[in-house]
Amino acid sequence: MTLNNHTKKALESLKSSPLKTTKQRVDIIKILFSDGNNHFTAENVHNKIENLGLNISLATVYNCLNQLTENNIIKSVKTSCNKIYFDTNTTSHHHFFCKNSSTLIDIESKNIKISKLPKIPNGKKLDSIEIVVNLTE
Amino acid sequence: MTLNNHTKKALESLKSSPLKTTKQRVDIIKILFSDGNNHFTAENVHNKIENLGLNISLATVYNCLNQLTENNIIKSVKTSCNKIYFDTNTTSHHHFFCKNSSTLIDIESKNIKISKLPKIPNGKKLDSIEIVVNLTE
DNA sequence: ATCGTAAATTAGAATTATTCTAATTTAGTA
DNA sequence: TACTAAATTAGAATAATTCTAATTTACGAT
Ligand SMILES: [Mn+2]
Ligand SMILES: [Mn+2]
Ligand SMILES: [Zn+2]
Ligand SMILES: [Zn+2]
């Protein structure tokens, strides 16, 4: 029951955010960060909650994940399988996506490099670049 | 009413595919390819159909777009706005995505370059790389 | 041309992921 | 301890897409 560093840091971020420290938010953070950096759907988290015998409604899971995202404690990743994944890695990074298992694996920014980029269309500005390297088994 | 080359080629691909040449498929292809390469949601296509006074059910629009995709006459692009876009550009290419207007703009493969890629995780193989350059206005 | 049949079309129901609503409970502060 | 804004919740709503099952159509064979 001793907390790892990821979890401790996330709980501190929660405390210093404008969000209230509720039992549900603490439980969800513990689940998210228990195993190093990881990617979860809301349903994944809800299943873990049920397996632990906890009772948190699915609406709360979604509310919580969205608010943790808004407060930069986690981030969200849209995948080609039309589900939102929540990502404990808040650094700017990219992903492998395995189509067979619908799993995301981090690619650190320093391990991928774009050396040529077309010019940004007039009137728009660059927001971010997302690279997904799709894998099969 | 004279057809452009994109449309002619797509109609030929339809003819040489295992799909039957139905009025609905021909009309949808004409809509898709009428204006050079373009990106459409199923709803976009259905709206155009209605504006033209044609009558094709939404189910048929989806069926048709999915089968054209399976037969490589168009391709589909998943975006971060959780809608599937259908793309008349079947070459391997990447996209600008404007978050404000939810529009896709092609980036030709030759105009973008990845110079460093991490090694593929054991037991998996590379399927494809998707780069989305997100823009704001 | 007509027939037979597999494929296509259709309206509407179902599904899935997610968000919304509105009533109840709770955290944190005074 | 009381107050109040924020959080939680069950369940309804939404939105995109797919499914179902009945009807129609394309097209190869007669
Ligand atoms: Mn989910
Ligand atoms: Mn659509
Ligand atoms: Zn990640
Ligand atoms: Zn495209």
Short mmCIF file of C-alpha atoms (C1' of nucleotides) and ligand atoms in Angstrom, two decimals:
data_model
loop_
_atom_site.label_atom_id
_atom_site.label_comp_id
_atom_site.label_asym_id
_atom_site.label_seq_id
_atom_site.Cartn_x
_atom_site.Cartn_y
_atom_site.Cartn_z
CA MET A 1 0.00 0.00 0.00
CA THR A 2 3.03 2.29 -0.21
CA LEU A 3 2.65 4.78 -3.04
CA ASN A 4 5.11 5.09 -5.91
CA ASN A 5 6.59 8.41 -6.97
CA HIS A 6 4.31 8.89 -9.96
CA THR A 7 1.31 8.53 -7.70
CA LYS A 8 2.70 10.83 -5.05
CA LYS A 9 3.44 13.53 -7.61
CA ALA A 10 -0.01 13.23 -9.18
CA LEU A 11 -1.67 13.49 -5.78
CA GLU A 12 0.38 16.60 -5.07
CA SER A 13 -0.68 18.07 -8.40
CA LEU A 14 -4.27 17.35 -7.46
CA LYS A 15 -3.81 19.12 -4.15
CA SER A 16 -2.28 22.20 -5.76
CA SER A 17 -4.97 22.30 -8.46
CA PRO A 18 -8.32 24.00 -8.00
CA LEU A 19 -9.96 20.55 -7.79
CA LYS A 20 -11.18 19.27 -4.48
CA THR A 21 -9.47 16.21 -3.07
CA THR A 22 -12.24 13.65 -3.05
CA LYS A 23 -12.01 9.96 -2.24
CA GLN A 24 -13.00 9.17 -5.81
CA ARG A 25 -10.27 11.32 -7.34
CA VAL A 26 -7.63 9.88 -5.05
CA ASP A 27 -8.70 6.33 -5.85
CA ILE A 28 -8.68 7.01 -9.58
CA ILE A 29 -5.24 8.62 -9.43
CA LYS A 30 -3.91 5.63 -7.50
CA ILE A 31 -5.25 3.32 -10.18
CA LEU A 32 -3.89 5.40 -13.04
CA PHE A 33 -0.39 5.83 -11.69
CA SER A 34 0.09 2.53 -9.86
CA ASP A 35 2.06 0.94 -12.64
CA GLY A 36 4.30 3.64 -14.11
CA ASN A 37 3.17 5.46 -17.20
CA ASN A 38 0.18 3.94 -18.82
CA HIS A 39 -2.83 4.45 -21.11
CA PHE A 40 -6.40 3.77 -20.07
CA THR A 41 -9.89 4.15 -21.40
CA ALA A 42 -12.61 5.29 -19.01
CA GLU A 43 -13.97 1.77 -19.16
CA ASN A 44 -10.56 0.31 -18.23
CA VAL A 45 -10.49 2.51 -15.16
CA HIS A 46 -14.06 1.67 -14.26
CA ASN A 47 -13.33 -2.05 -14.51
CA LYS A 48 -10.34 -1.71 -12.22
CA ILE A 49 -12.52 0.14 -9.76
CA GLU A 50 -15.04 -2.69 -9.76
CA ASN A 51 -12.32 -5.33 -9.42
CA LEU A 52 -11.03 -3.52 -6.36
CA GLY A 53 -14.50 -3.60 -4.85
CA LEU A 54 -14.71 0.18 -4.99
CA ASN A 55 -17.86 1.98 -6.03
CA ILE A 56 -17.44 4.93 -8.33
CA SER A 57 -20.00 5.66 -10.99
CA LEU A 58 -19.00 5.70 -14.62
CA ALA A 59 -20.11 9.34 -14.85
CA THR A 60 -17.66 10.20 -12.10
CA VAL A 61 -14.90 8.29 -13.85
CA TYR A 62 -15.48 10.37 -16.97
CA ASN A 63 -15.81 13.62 -15.00
CA CYS A 64 -12.66 12.88 -13.07
CA LEU A 65 -10.57 11.86 -16.08
CA ASN A 66 -11.69 14.93 -17.99
CA GLN A 67 -10.90 17.25 -15.12
CA LEU A 68 -7.53 15.67 -14.46
CA THR A 69 -6.87 16.26 -18.15
CA GLU A 70 -7.97 19.91 -17.99
CA ASN A 71 -5.63 20.37 -15.05
CA ASN A 72 -2.68 18.72 -16.81
CA ILE A 73 -2.39 15.84 -14.39
CA ILE A 74 -3.00 13.40 -17.23
CA LYS A 75 -3.59 13.90 -20.94
CA SER A 76 -5.95 12.38 -23.45
CA VAL A 77 -5.12 10.64 -26.70
CA LYS A 78 -7.60 10.06 -29.49
CA THR A 79 -6.98 6.80 -31.30
CA SER A 80 -8.16 5.36 -34.57
CA CYS A 81 -10.36 2.94 -32.64
CA ASN A 82 -12.69 5.78 -31.66
CA LYS A 83 -12.07 5.64 -27.96
CA ILE A 84 -10.37 8.23 -25.86
CA TYR A 85 -7.30 6.97 -24.03
CA PHE A 86 -6.08 8.76 -20.94
CA ASP A 87 -2.33 8.96 -20.63
CA THR A 88 -0.35 9.41 -17.44
CA ASN A 89 2.58 10.69 -19.48
CA THR A 90 1.99 14.42 -19.71
CA THR A 91 5.19 15.19 -21.58
CA SER A 92 4.99 15.92 -25.28
CA HIS A 93 5.43 12.54 -26.96
CA HIS A 94 4.18 10.23 -29.70
CA HIS A 95 2.79 6.70 -29.87
CA PHE A 96 2.96 3.28 -31.34
CA PHE A 97 -0.58 1.97 -31.73
CA CYS A 98 -1.01 -1.77 -32.08
CA LYS A 99 -4.11 -2.34 -34.17
CA ASN A 100 -4.55 -5.92 -33.03
CA SER A 101 -4.50 -5.27 -29.34
CA SER A 102 -5.62 -1.61 -29.38
CA THR A 103 -2.70 -0.68 -27.17
CA LEU A 104 -0.64 2.46 -27.07
CA ILE A 105 3.08 2.52 -26.39
CA ASP A 106 4.93 5.76 -25.82
CA ILE A 107 7.53 7.11 -28.20
CA GLU A 108 9.62 9.71 -26.46
CA SER A 109 10.04 12.93 -28.41
CA LYS A 110 13.78 12.44 -28.60
CA ASN A 111 13.37 9.08 -30.35
CA ILE A 112 11.47 10.38 -33.34
CA LYS A 113 12.38 13.27 -35.57
CA ILE A 114 10.63 15.15 -38.35
CA SER A 115 13.20 16.77 -40.59
CA LYS A 116 10.92 18.32 -43.18
CA LEU A 117 7.58 19.98 -42.71
CA PRO A 118 5.45 21.74 -45.32
CA LYS A 119 4.68 25.39 -44.79
CA ILE A 120 1.63 26.09 -42.65
CA PRO A 121 -1.38 27.21 -44.71
CA ASN A 122 -2.00 30.96 -44.70
CA GLY A 123 -3.91 32.35 -41.77
CA LYS A 124 -3.38 29.27 -39.60
CA LYS A 125 -0.78 28.51 -37.00
CA LEU A 126 0.89 25.35 -35.85
CA ASP A 127 -0.71 23.83 -32.78
CA SER A 128 0.90 20.41 -32.40
CA ILE A 129 2.15 17.44 -34.35
CA GLU A 130 0.85 13.98 -33.59
CA ILE A 131 2.66 10.97 -34.93
CA VAL A 132 1.13 7.53 -34.63
CA VAL A 133 3.16 4.55 -35.75
CA ASN A 134 0.62 1.81 -36.38
CA LEU A 135 1.78 -1.72 -35.69
CA THR A 136 0.42 -5.16 -36.37
CA GLU A 137 1.36 -8.39 -34.65
CA MET B 1 -22.48 17.23 -66.68
CA THR B 2 -19.14 16.20 -68.20
CA LEU B 3 -17.12 14.13 -65.76
CA ASN B 4 -13.64 15.07 -64.62
CA ASN B 5 -10.76 12.62 -64.72
CA HIS B 6 -10.86 11.77 -61.03
CA THR B 7 -14.50 10.78 -61.38
CA LYS B 8 -13.91 8.78 -64.55
CA LYS B 9 -11.09 6.84 -62.94
CA ALA B 10 -13.11 6.15 -59.81
CA LEU B 11 -16.05 4.90 -61.88
CA GLU B 12 -13.68 2.61 -63.77
CA SER B 13 -12.31 1.30 -60.47
CA LEU B 14 -15.86 0.62 -59.39
CA LYS B 15 -16.54 -1.28 -62.60
CA SER B 16 -13.44 -3.43 -62.22
CA SER B 17 -14.15 -4.10 -58.54
CA PRO B 18 -16.41 -6.89 -57.33
CA LEU B 19 -19.03 -4.26 -56.41
CA LYS B 20 -22.13 -3.92 -58.53
CA THR B 21 -22.58 -0.65 -60.36
CA THR B 22 -25.68 0.80 -58.79
CA LYS B 23 -27.20 4.22 -59.33
CA GLN B 24 -26.48 5.07 -55.70
CA ARG B 25 -22.79 4.19 -55.95
CA VAL B 26 -22.37 6.13 -59.16
CA ASP B 27 -24.06 9.19 -57.68
CA ILE B 28 -21.92 9.03 -54.55
CA ILE B 29 -18.73 8.69 -56.56
CA LYS B 30 -19.72 11.68 -58.67
CA ILE B 31 -20.24 13.71 -55.52
CA LEU B 32 -16.98 12.59 -53.92
CA PHE B 33 -14.75 13.23 -56.91
CA SER B 34 -16.49 16.24 -58.47
CA ASP B 35 -14.11 18.75 -56.99
CA GLY B 36 -10.65 17.21 -57.11
CA ASN B 37 -9.32 15.50 -54.00
CA ASN B 38 -11.38 16.09 -50.96
CA HIS B 39 -12.40 14.87 -47.50
CA PHE B 40 -15.98 14.14 -46.51
CA THR B 41 -17.91 12.76 -43.59
CA ALA B 42 -20.84 10.47 -44.31
CA GLU B 43 -23.09 13.30 -43.23
CA ASN B 44 -21.39 15.72 -45.67
CA VAL B 45 -22.11 13.30 -48.49
CA HIS B 46 -25.68 12.75 -47.35
CA ASN B 47 -26.29 16.51 -47.23
CA LYS B 48 -24.97 16.94 -50.77
CA ILE B 49 -27.27 14.16 -51.89
CA GLU B 50 -30.25 15.94 -50.39
CA ASN B 51 -29.23 19.29 -51.86
CA LEU B 52 -29.11 17.66 -55.28
CA GLY B 53 -32.64 16.36 -54.78
CA LEU B 54 -31.38 12.77 -54.83
CA ASN B 55 -32.71 10.16 -52.46
CA ILE B 56 -30.17 7.83 -50.94
CA SER B 57 -30.58 6.61 -47.40
CA LEU B 58 -27.94 7.36 -44.80
CA ALA B 59 -27.42 3.63 -44.32
CA THR B 60 -26.57 3.32 -47.99
CA VAL B 61 -24.19 6.25 -47.78
CA TYR B 62 -22.34 4.50 -44.97
CA ASN B 63 -22.45 1.12 -46.73
CA CYS B 64 -21.20 2.64 -49.94
CA LEU B 65 -18.40 4.67 -48.37
CA ASN B 66 -17.22 1.66 -46.40
CA GLN B 67 -17.23 -0.58 -49.44
CA LEU B 68 -15.48 1.97 -51.61
CA THR B 69 -12.88 2.09 -48.86
CA GLU B 70 -12.53 -1.70 -48.70
CA ASN B 71 -12.00 -1.71 -52.44
CA ASN B 72 -9.39 1.06 -52.35
CA ILE B 73 -11.42 3.54 -54.35
CA ILE B 74 -11.33 5.96 -51.43
CA LYS B 75 -9.73 5.75 -48.01
CA SER B 76 -10.84 6.67 -44.53
CA VAL B 77 -9.17 8.96 -42.04
CA LYS B 78 -9.91 8.97 -38.34
CA THR B 79 -9.64 12.42 -36.82
CA SER B 80 -9.42 13.67 -33.29
CA CYS B 81 -12.99 14.97 -33.57
CA ASN B 82 -14.32 11.41 -33.50
CA LYS B 83 -15.76 11.39 -36.97
CA ILE B 84 -14.58 9.31 -39.86
CA TYR B 85 -13.55 11.32 -42.89
CA PHE B 86 -13.51 9.70 -46.30
CA ASP B 87 -10.67 10.76 -48.51
CA THR B 88 -10.57 10.63 -52.30
CA ASN B 89 -6.78 10.72 -52.16
CA THR B 90 -5.78 7.06 -51.98
CA THR B 91 -2.06 7.69 -52.12
CA SER B 92 -0.09 7.40 -48.91
CA HIS B 93 -0.09 10.89 -47.43
CA HIS B 94 -0.50 12.90 -44.25
CA HIS B 95 -2.74 15.73 -43.06
CA PHE B 96 -3.08 19.12 -41.60
CA PHE B 97 -6.10 19.17 -39.31
CA CYS B 98 -7.58 22.52 -38.44
CA LYS B 99 -9.16 22.18 -35.03
CA ASN B 100 -11.36 25.25 -35.43
CA SER B 101 -12.95 24.27 -38.70
CA SER B 102 -12.53 20.47 -38.44
CA THR B 103 -11.03 20.39 -41.90
CA LEU B 104 -8.36 18.16 -43.32
CA ILE B 105 -5.76 19.34 -45.82
CA ASP B 106 -3.45 16.90 -47.55
CA ILE B 107 0.27 16.81 -46.96
CA GLU B 108 1.95 14.93 -49.75
CA SER B 109 4.41 12.31 -48.59
CA LYS B 110 7.28 14.08 -50.30
CA ASN B 111 6.63 17.27 -48.28
CA ILE B 112 7.14 15.71 -44.89
CA LYS B 113 10.01 13.60 -43.70
CA ILE B 114 10.69 11.51 -40.63
CA SER B 115 14.42 11.16 -40.18
CA LYS B 116 14.49 9.14 -37.00
CA LEU B 117 12.21 6.36 -35.88
CA PRO B 118 12.48 4.23 -32.74
CA LYS B 119 12.87 0.51 -33.19
CA ILE B 120 9.63 -1.42 -33.53
CA PRO B 121 8.72 -3.35 -30.37
CA ASN B 122 9.55 -7.05 -30.46
CA GLY B 123 7.02 -9.30 -32.14
CA LYS B 124 5.26 -6.46 -33.93
CA LYS B 125 5.69 -5.09 -37.38
CA LEU B 126 5.32 -1.65 -38.88
CA ASP B 127 1.97 -1.10 -40.52
CA SER B 128 1.84 2.61 -41.30
CA ILE B 129 2.79 6.00 -39.99
CA GLU B 130 0.19 8.69 -39.60
CA ILE B 131 1.23 12.26 -39.08
CA VAL B 132 -1.34 14.89 -38.22
CA VAL B 133 -0.23 18.49 -38.02
CA ASN B 134 -2.85 20.22 -35.93
CA LEU B 135 -3.55 23.84 -36.76
CA THR B 136 -5.49 26.65 -35.17
CA GLU B 137 -6.75 29.81 -36.82
"C1'" DA C 1 -36.25 -10.62 -73.12
"C1'" DT C 2 -37.01 -13.27 -68.69
"C1'" DC C 3 -35.54 -15.53 -64.72
"C1'" DG C 4 -33.05 -16.52 -60.69
"C1'" DT C 5 -30.20 -15.20 -57.22
"C1'" DA C 6 -26.81 -12.93 -54.77
"C1'" DA C 7 -25.98 -8.37 -53.69
"C1'" DA C 8 -27.70 -3.81 -52.59
"C1'" DT C 9 -30.89 -0.66 -50.56
"C1'" DT C 10 -33.73 0.91 -47.02
"C1'" DA C 11 -36.16 2.44 -42.62
"C1'" DG C 12 -35.70 2.12 -38.44
"C1'" DA C 13 -33.78 -0.13 -34.33
"C1'" DA C 14 -29.55 -1.03 -31.90
"C1'" DT C 15 -24.99 -0.06 -30.27
"C1'" DT C 16 -21.11 2.40 -28.26
"C1'" DA C 17 -18.68 5.92 -26.28
"C1'" DT C 18 -19.43 9.89 -24.10
"C1'" DT C 19 -21.95 13.86 -22.15
"C1'" DC C 20 -25.81 15.91 -19.87
"C1'" DT C 21 -29.43 16.63 -16.20
"C1'" DA C 22 -30.96 17.38 -11.96
"C1'" DA C 23 -31.20 15.60 -7.43
"C1'" DT C 24 -28.20 14.42 -3.52
"C1'" DT C 25 -23.94 14.41 -1.04
"C1'" DT C 26 -19.49 16.17 0.33
"C1'" DA C 27 -15.10 19.02 0.96
"C1'" DG C 28 -13.22 22.70 2.70
"C1'" DT C 29 -13.75 27.01 4.86
"C1'" DA C 30 -15.59 30.32 8.22
"C1'" DT D 1 -20.83 23.29 13.30
"C1'" DA D 2 -22.86 25.47 9.45
"C1'" DC D 3 -22.53 27.10 4.81
"C1'" DT D 4 -21.92 26.71 0.08
"C1'" DA D 5 -19.73 25.72 -4.08
"C1'" DA D 6 -18.17 21.73 -6.06
"C1'" DA D 7 -18.58 16.81 -6.70
"C1'" DT D 8 -21.09 12.59 -7.22
"C1'" DT D 9 -24.60 9.87 -9.05
"C1'" DA D 10 -28.30 7.29 -11.74
"C1'" DG D 11 -30.19 7.46 -15.50
"C1'" DA D 12 -31.51 9.94 -19.74
"C1'" DA D 13 -29.71 12.01 -23.85
"C1'" DT D 14 -26.67 12.46 -27.77
"C1'" DA D 15 -24.00 11.48 -31.83
"C1'" DA D 16 -21.75 8.66 -35.00
"C1'" DT D 17 -22.02 4.45 -36.83
"C1'" DT D 18 -23.61 -0.30 -37.49
"C1'" DC D 19 -27.08 -3.80 -37.57
"C1'" DT D 20 -31.55 -6.15 -38.89
"C1'" DA D 21 -34.66 -7.86 -41.76
"C1'" DA D 22 -37.72 -6.83 -45.41
"C1'" DT D 23 -37.75 -5.23 -50.22
"C1'" DT D 24 -35.62 -4.15 -54.50
"C1'" DT D 25 -32.13 -4.42 -58.01
"C1'" DA D 26 -28.13 -5.79 -61.02
"C1'" DC D 27 -26.61 -8.83 -64.00
"C1'" DG D 28 -25.27 -13.50 -65.62
"C1'" DA D 29 -27.56 -17.51 -67.44
"C1'" DT D 30 -31.35 -19.27 -69.92
MN MN E 1 -13.92 3.41 -22.83
MN MN E 2 -20.56 12.21 -40.21
ZN ZN E 3 1.51 8.16 -24.11
ZN ZN E 4 -6.18 13.24 -47.47
#
